[in-house]
Coordinates of C-alpha atoms and ligand atoms in Angstrom, one line a residue:
X254 CA -49.8 26.5 8.8
X255 CA -49.1 30.2 9.2
X256 CA -46.0 31.7 7.7
X257 CA -44.5 32.3 11.1
X258 CA -45.1 28.7 12.2
X259 CA -43.6 27.5 8.9
X260 CA -40.5 29.6 9.6
X261 CA -40.3 28.1 13.1
X262 CA -40.7 24.6 11.7
X263 CA -37.9 25.1 9.2
X264 CA -35.7 26.6 11.9
X265 CA -36.3 23.7 14.2
X266 CA -35.5 21.2 11.4
X267 CA -32.3 23.0 10.6
X268 CA -31.3 23.2 14.2
X269 CA -31.9 19.4 14.6
X270 CA -29.9 18.7 11.5
X271 CA -27.1 20.9 12.7
X272 CA -27.0 19.2 16.1
X273 CA -26.9 15.7 14.6
X274 CA -24.1 16.9 12.4
X275 CA -22.3 18.4 15.3
X276 CA -22.6 15.2 17.3
X277 CA -21.4 13.2 14.3
X278 CA -18.5 15.5 13.7
X279 CA -17.5 15.5 17.3
X280 CA -17.4 11.7 17.4
X281 CA -15.6 11.5 14.1
X282 CA -13.0 14.0 15.3
X283 CA -12.4 12.1 18.4
X284 CA -11.8 8.9 16.4
X285 CA -9.5 10.8 14.1
X286 CA -7.4 12.0 17.1
X287 CA -7.2 8.5 18.6
X288 CA -6.3 7.0 15.2
X289 CA -3.5 9.6 14.9
X290 CA -2.0 8.5 18.2
X291 CA -2.1 4.9 17.0
X292 CA -0.4 5.9 13.8
X293 CA 2.3 7.8 15.7
X294 CA 3.0 4.7 17.8
X295 CA 3.1 2.5 14.7
X296 CA 5.5 4.9 12.9
X297 CA 7.8 5.1 15.9
X298 CA 8.2 1.3 15.8
X299 CA 8.2 0.7 12.1
X300 CA 9.9 3.8 10.6
X301 CA 7.4 3.3 7.7
X302 CA 7.0 7.1 7.4
X303 CA 8.1 7.4 3.7
X304 CA 5.8 4.8 2.3
X305 CA 2.8 6.3 4.1
X306 CA 3.6 9.7 2.5
X307 CA 3.9 8.1 -0.9
X308 CA 0.5 6.3 -0.4
X309 CA -1.2 9.6 0.5
X310 CA 0.4 11.4 -2.5
X311 CA -0.5 8.6 -4.9
X312 CA -4.2 8.5 -3.8
X313 CA -4.5 12.3 -4.2
X314 CA -2.3 12.8 -7.3
X315 CA -4.7 11.1 -9.7
X316 CA -6.8 14.3 -9.7
X317 CA -7.8 15.8 -13.0
X318 CA -9.1 19.4 -12.5
X319 CA -10.5 19.4 -16.1
X320 CA -13.1 16.8 -14.9
X321 CA -14.1 18.7 -11.7
X322 CA -17.5 19.6 -13.2
X323 CA -18.4 15.9 -13.8
X324 CA -20.2 13.8 -11.1
X325 CA -18.0 12.8 -8.2
X326 CA -15.6 10.9 -8.3
X327 CA -14.8 11.3 -12.0
X328 CA -12.1 13.9 -11.3
X329 CA -10.5 11.3 -9.0
X330 CA -8.1 12.5 -6.2
X331 CA -8.0 12.0 -2.5
X332 CA -10.9 9.6 -2.2
X333 CA -9.4 6.3 -0.9
X334 CA -9.6 4.7 -4.3
X335 CA -6.0 3.5 -4.1
X336 CA -7.2 0.7 -1.7
X337 CA -8.8 -1.0 -4.6
X338 CA -6.8 -3.8 -6.2
X339 CA -7.3 -2.4 -9.7
X340 CA -5.5 0.8 -8.7
X341 CA -2.8 -0.8 -6.5
X342 CA -1.9 -2.8 -9.7
X343 CA -0.9 0.4 -11.5
X344 CA 2.8 0.5 -12.3
X345 CA 3.3 3.7 -10.3
X346 CA 1.9 2.1 -7.2
X347 CA 4.3 -0.8 -7.0
X348 CA 4.9 -1.7 -3.4
X349 CA 2.0 0.4 -2.0
X350 CA -0.1 -2.7 -1.1
X351 CA 2.2 -3.0 1.9
X352 CA 1.2 0.5 3.1
X353 CA -2.5 -0.4 2.8
X354 CA -1.8 -3.5 4.8
X355 CA -0.3 -1.4 7.6
X356 CA -3.4 0.8 7.7
X357 CA -6.0 -2.0 7.5
X358 CA -6.0 -2.9 11.3
X359 CA -6.4 0.8 12.2
X360 CA -9.1 1.3 9.7
X361 CA -10.9 -1.7 11.2
X362 CA -10.4 -0.4 14.8
X363 CA -11.8 3.1 13.8
X364 CA -14.5 1.9 11.3
X365 CA -16.2 5.2 11.2
X366 CA -13.1 6.9 9.7
X367 CA -13.1 6.6 5.9
X368 CA -10.2 5.1 4.0
X369 CA -9.6 8.4 2.2
X370 CA -9.2 10.1 5.6
X371 CA -7.1 7.3 7.1
X372 CA -4.7 7.6 4.1
X373 CA -4.3 11.4 4.3
X374 CA -4.1 11.3 8.1
X375 CA -1.3 8.7 7.9
X376 CA 0.6 10.8 5.3
X377 CA 0.4 14.0 7.3
X378 CA 1.2 12.3 10.6
X379 CA 4.2 10.6 8.9
X380 CA 5.6 14.0 7.8
X381 CA 5.1 15.5 11.3
X382 CA 6.6 12.5 13.1
X383 CA 9.7 12.6 10.9
X384 CA 10.3 16.2 12.0
X385 CA 8.5 18.0 9.2
X386 CA 5.8 20.7 9.4
X387 CA 2.4 20.3 10.8
X388 CA -0.2 19.8 8.0
X389 CA -3.5 21.2 9.1
X390 CA -6.2 19.9 6.8
X391 CA -9.9 19.0 6.5
X392 CA -11.2 15.6 7.2
X393 CA -14.5 13.8 6.7
X394 CA -13.9 12.6 3.1
X395 CA -16.1 10.1 1.4
X396 CA -14.7 6.9 -0.1
X397 CA -14.8 6.2 -3.8
X398 CA -16.0 2.6 -4.6
X399 CA -14.0 2.3 -7.8
X400 CA -10.2 2.5 -8.5
X401 CA -8.8 5.5 -10.4
X402 CA -7.8 5.3 -14.1
X403 CA -4.1 4.7 -14.7
X404 CA -1.6 7.3 -16.2
X405 CA -2.1 10.5 -14.1
X406 CA 1.0 10.2 -11.9
X407 CA 4.4 11.4 -13.0
X408 CA 7.1 9.2 -14.7
X409 CA 10.6 9.5 -13.2
X410 CA 12.4 9.0 -16.4
X411 CA 11.8 9.3 -20.2
X412 CA 9.9 8.2 -22.2
X413 CA 7.2 10.2 -20.4
X414 CA 3.6 9.0 -20.7
X415 CA 2.3 12.4 -21.8
X416 CA 4.8 12.5 -24.7
X417 CA 6.7 15.4 -23.2
X418 CA 10.3 15.6 -24.5
X419 CA 11.8 16.7 -21.2
X420 CA 11.3 16.3 -17.5
X421 CA 10.4 19.9 -16.8
X422 CA 7.6 19.9 -19.4
X423 CA 6.4 16.5 -18.0
X424 CA 6.2 17.9 -14.5
X425 CA 4.3 21.0 -15.6
X426 CA 1.8 18.8 -17.5
X427 CA 1.2 16.4 -14.7
X428 CA 1.1 18.8 -11.8
X429 CA -0.7 21.4 -13.9
X430 CA -3.5 18.9 -14.3
X431 CA -3.8 18.8 -10.5
X432 CA -3.7 22.6 -10.3
X433 CA -0.1 23.2 -9.0
X434 CA 2.3 26.0 -10.1
X435 CA 6.1 25.9 -10.3
X436 CA 6.7 26.8 -6.7
X437 CA 4.3 24.1 -5.4
X438 CA 5.9 21.5 -7.7
X439 CA 9.3 22.2 -6.2
X440 CA 8.0 22.3 -2.6
X441 CA 6.1 19.0 -3.1
X442 CA 9.1 17.3 -4.7
X443 CA 11.0 18.1 -1.5
X444 CA 9.1 15.1 0.0
X445 CA 12.0 13.0 -1.4
X446 CA 14.0 14.3 1.5
X447 CA 12.6 11.1 3.1
X448 CA 12.4 7.6 1.6
X449 CA 14.0 5.3 -0.9
X450 CA 13.6 3.8 -4.4
X451 CA 13.8 0.1 -5.0
X452 CA 14.8 -2.0 -7.9
X453 CA 11.8 -4.3 -7.4
X454 CA 9.3 -1.4 -7.3
X455 CA 10.1 1.5 -9.6
X456 CA 13.2 -0.1 -11.0
X457 CA 14.8 3.4 -11.1
X458 CA 17.9 2.0 -9.2
X459 CA 19.9 -1.2 -9.0
X460 CA 19.6 -1.2 -5.2
X461 CA 16.9 -3.6 -4.2
X462 CA 15.5 -5.2 -1.0
X463 CA 17.7 -6.4 1.8
X464 CA 20.9 -5.3 3.5
X465 CA 23.3 -6.6 0.9
X466 CA 21.5 -4.6 -1.8
X467 CA 21.5 -1.3 0.1
X468 CA 23.8 1.6 0.0
X469 CA 26.0 2.9 2.8
X470 CA 22.9 4.8 4.0
X471 CA 20.3 2.0 3.7
X472 CA 22.2 -1.2 3.9
X473 CA 22.6 -1.6 7.6
X474 CA 19.4 -2.7 9.4
X475 CA 20.4 -0.8 12.5
X476 CA 21.4 2.8 12.0
X477 CA 20.4 6.3 12.8
X478 CA 18.5 8.0 10.0
X479 CA 15.8 9.6 12.1
X480 CA 15.1 13.2 12.9
X481 CA 15.0 12.6 16.6
X482 CA 18.3 10.6 16.5
X483 CA 16.7 7.5 18.0
X484 CA 18.8 4.6 16.8
X485 CA 17.3 1.2 16.0
X486 CA 15.9 -0.8 13.2
X487 CA 15.2 1.2 10.0
X488 CA 12.6 -1.3 9.0
X489 CA 13.4 -3.2 5.9
X490 CA 17.0 -2.4 4.8
X491 CA 17.9 -1.8 1.1
X492 CA 17.1 0.5 -1.8
X493 CA 18.6 3.9 -2.5
X494 CA 17.7 7.2 -0.8
X495 CA 17.8 10.8 -2.0
X496 CA 19.5 11.9 1.2
X497 CA 21.8 10.6 3.9
X498 CA 19.4 10.8 6.8
X499 CA 16.4 9.6 4.9
X500 CA 14.0 9.3 7.8
X501 CA 14.4 12.9 8.8
X502 CA 12.1 15.4 7.1
X503 CA 14.3 18.5 6.6
X504 CA 15.6 20.5 3.6
X505 CA 18.5 18.2 2.9
X506 CA 17.0 17.2 -0.4
X507 CA 17.7 20.7 -1.7
X508 CA 21.4 20.5 -0.6
X509 CA 22.0 17.9 -3.4
X510 CA 24.0 15.5 -1.2
X511 CA 24.1 13.3 -4.3
X512 CA 27.0 15.5 -5.6
X513 CA 29.3 14.2 -2.9
X514 CA 27.9 10.7 -2.4
X515 CA 27.4 9.9 -6.1
X516 CA 27.2 6.1 -5.7
X517 CA 25.0 5.9 -2.7
X518 CA 22.2 8.3 -3.4
X519 CA 19.5 8.5 -6.1
X520 CA 18.6 11.5 -8.2
X521 CA 15.9 11.1 -10.9
X522 CA 15.5 13.2 -14.1
X523 CA 12.5 14.8 -12.6
X524 CA 14.6 15.8 -9.5
X525 CA 17.2 17.3 -11.8
X526 CA 14.7 19.4 -13.7
X527 CA 14.1 21.3 -10.5
X528 CA 17.7 22.4 -10.5
X529 CA 18.2 23.1 -14.2
X530 CA 14.8 24.6 -15.3
X531 CA 14.8 28.5 -15.0
X532 CA 11.2 28.5 -13.6
X533 CA 11.9 25.8 -10.9
X534 CA 15.5 26.7 -9.9
X535 CA 14.9 29.9 -7.9
X536 CA 12.5 28.0 -5.6
X537 CA 15.0 25.1 -5.3
X538 CA 17.8 27.5 -4.2
X539 CA 15.5 29.3 -1.8
X540 CA 14.5 26.1 0.0
X541 CA 18.2 25.0 0.2
X542 CA 18.9 28.2 2.2
X543 CA 15.7 28.5 4.1
X544 CA 14.2 25.4 5.7
X545 CA 11.3 27.5 7.2
X546 CA 10.3 28.7 3.7
X547 CA 10.3 25.0 2.5
X548 CA 8.2 23.9 5.5
X549 CA 5.8 26.7 5.1
X550 CA 5.3 26.1 1.3
X551 CA 5.3 22.3 1.7
X552 CA 2.6 22.3 4.4
X553 CA 0.3 24.5 2.3
X554 CA 0.9 22.5 -0.9
X555 CA 0.5 19.1 0.8
X556 CA -2.7 20.2 2.4
X557 CA -4.0 21.3 -1.0
X558 CA -2.9 18.0 -2.5
X559 CA -4.6 16.0 0.2
X560 CA -8.0 17.7 -0.5
X561 CA -8.0 17.4 -4.3
X562 CA -11.2 15.8 -5.5
X563 CA -12.3 15.0 -2.0
X564 CA -16.0 15.1 -1.1
X565 CA -16.5 16.1 2.5
X566 CA -19.5 14.5 4.2
X567 CA -18.9 15.1 7.9
X568 CA -19.9 18.4 9.4
X569 CA -21.0 21.2 7.1
X570 CA -17.9 20.9 4.8
X571 CA -15.5 18.7 6.7
X572 CA -13.7 19.2 10.0
X573 CA -10.2 20.6 10.6
X574 CA -7.7 18.6 12.6
Ligands
LIG711 C1 7.8 15.1 -9.0 C2 7.5 13.9 -9.6 C3 7.7 12.6 -8.8 C4 8.3 11.5 -9.3 C5 8.7 11.3 -10.8 C6 8.4 10.6 -8.2 C7 9.0 9.3 -8.3 C8 9.3 8.5 -7.3 C9 9.9 7.2 -7.4 C10 10.4 6.6 -8.7 C11 10.0 6.7 -6.1 C12 10.6 5.3 -5.8 C13 9.5 4.3 -5.6 C14 10.1 3.0 -5.2 O1 10.9 2.4 -6.0 O2 9.8 2.4 -4.2 C15 9.4 7.6 -5.2 C16 9.4 7.5 -3.9 C17 8.8 8.4 -3.0 N1 8.1 9.5 -3.4 FE1 8.1 10.4 -5.2 N2 7.9 11.1 -7.1 C18 7.5 12.4 -7.4 C19 6.9 13.3 -6.5 C20 6.6 13.0 -5.2 C21 5.7 13.8 -4.4 C22 5.0 15.1 -4.9 C23 5.7 13.3 -3.1 C24 5.0 13.7 -1.9 C25 4.5 14.9 -1.7 C26 6.6 12.1 -3.2 C27 6.9 11.3 -2.2 C28 7.7 10.1 -2.2 C29 8.2 9.4 -1.1 C30 7.9 9.7 0.4 C31 8.9 8.3 -1.6 C32 9.6 7.2 -0.8 C33 8.7 6.0 -0.6 C34 9.4 4.9 0.2 O3 10.5 5.1 0.7 O4 8.8 3.8 0.3 N3 7.1 12.0 -4.5 N4 9.0 8.7 -6.0

């Protein structure tokens, strides 16, 4: 074959490969968009936004940048590994089996979409649906076939697994391993503006499942805790929240409502480190005064989190939604 014909053959081959990829990517993107609408409908009825965000964060937060040079998926991260029983059994993941159960029917309906994508799509959609910022991110992640190793997610209270003597050091160790700086740590922690802790899960509060075990903000099965003001069932009552309107994604976490509602709100030692540590405190104060700044930084940090350790196999290097 002449050199010119060889160049032509290679060009044709590349063109064909690109078209196949383009078709795949288009079909994949259309499934993702349809799945997102189903997730929105599900969230609107269930108010399960917080647990879907926690699921996405716990799948991604196992990432270890020091192992990034090793064969995938050794560095772990956002690769859907949390669906495996071995990983769901980690202490930090208590209760998350429920969130996987919520996603399973949608994953079956949109079989082409990977677990890793379904989990990150659900997390990002839950934030947006609760009134938070849009999180533009890449999709097309491959799924890992083994669960992650235990011990990479943060502990809420001492003794800390990494041997750190205080919560600020612990946060820098844990989030530093993922590649986050002080500002990103504070922004990401603002996710606690939604959601609750439960005695039966983390054991960080005496408030457990059910109306009678809740606080004045979580104990009534029908109340208005949402950003859009829609009243109705909050889902399962109980537990203790960080904020009063704990289904609304805003900057109220940074207003430290705990100070005036001592008995009825939770505040972990890792939350407190953000107020007392000189490196964290300026960001905390800024987000308290400026919700736009919080939304801007949170969106970027959450998108970064959601791509840690991901291997993109759709399109040239994933597709943006
Ligand atoms: C900074 C270190 C962090 C610690 C020590 C921590 C710890 C905890 C604990 C103990 C719970 C309660 C779990 C339960 O009992 O059900 C919780 C819930 C939650 N966390 Fe975090 N977390 C941290 C960071 C984050 C980050 C970075 C995000 C997301 C970006 C996040 C999102 C959530 C959400 C949404 C919930 C509520 C889940 C629900 O209501 O079911 N957390 N966290």
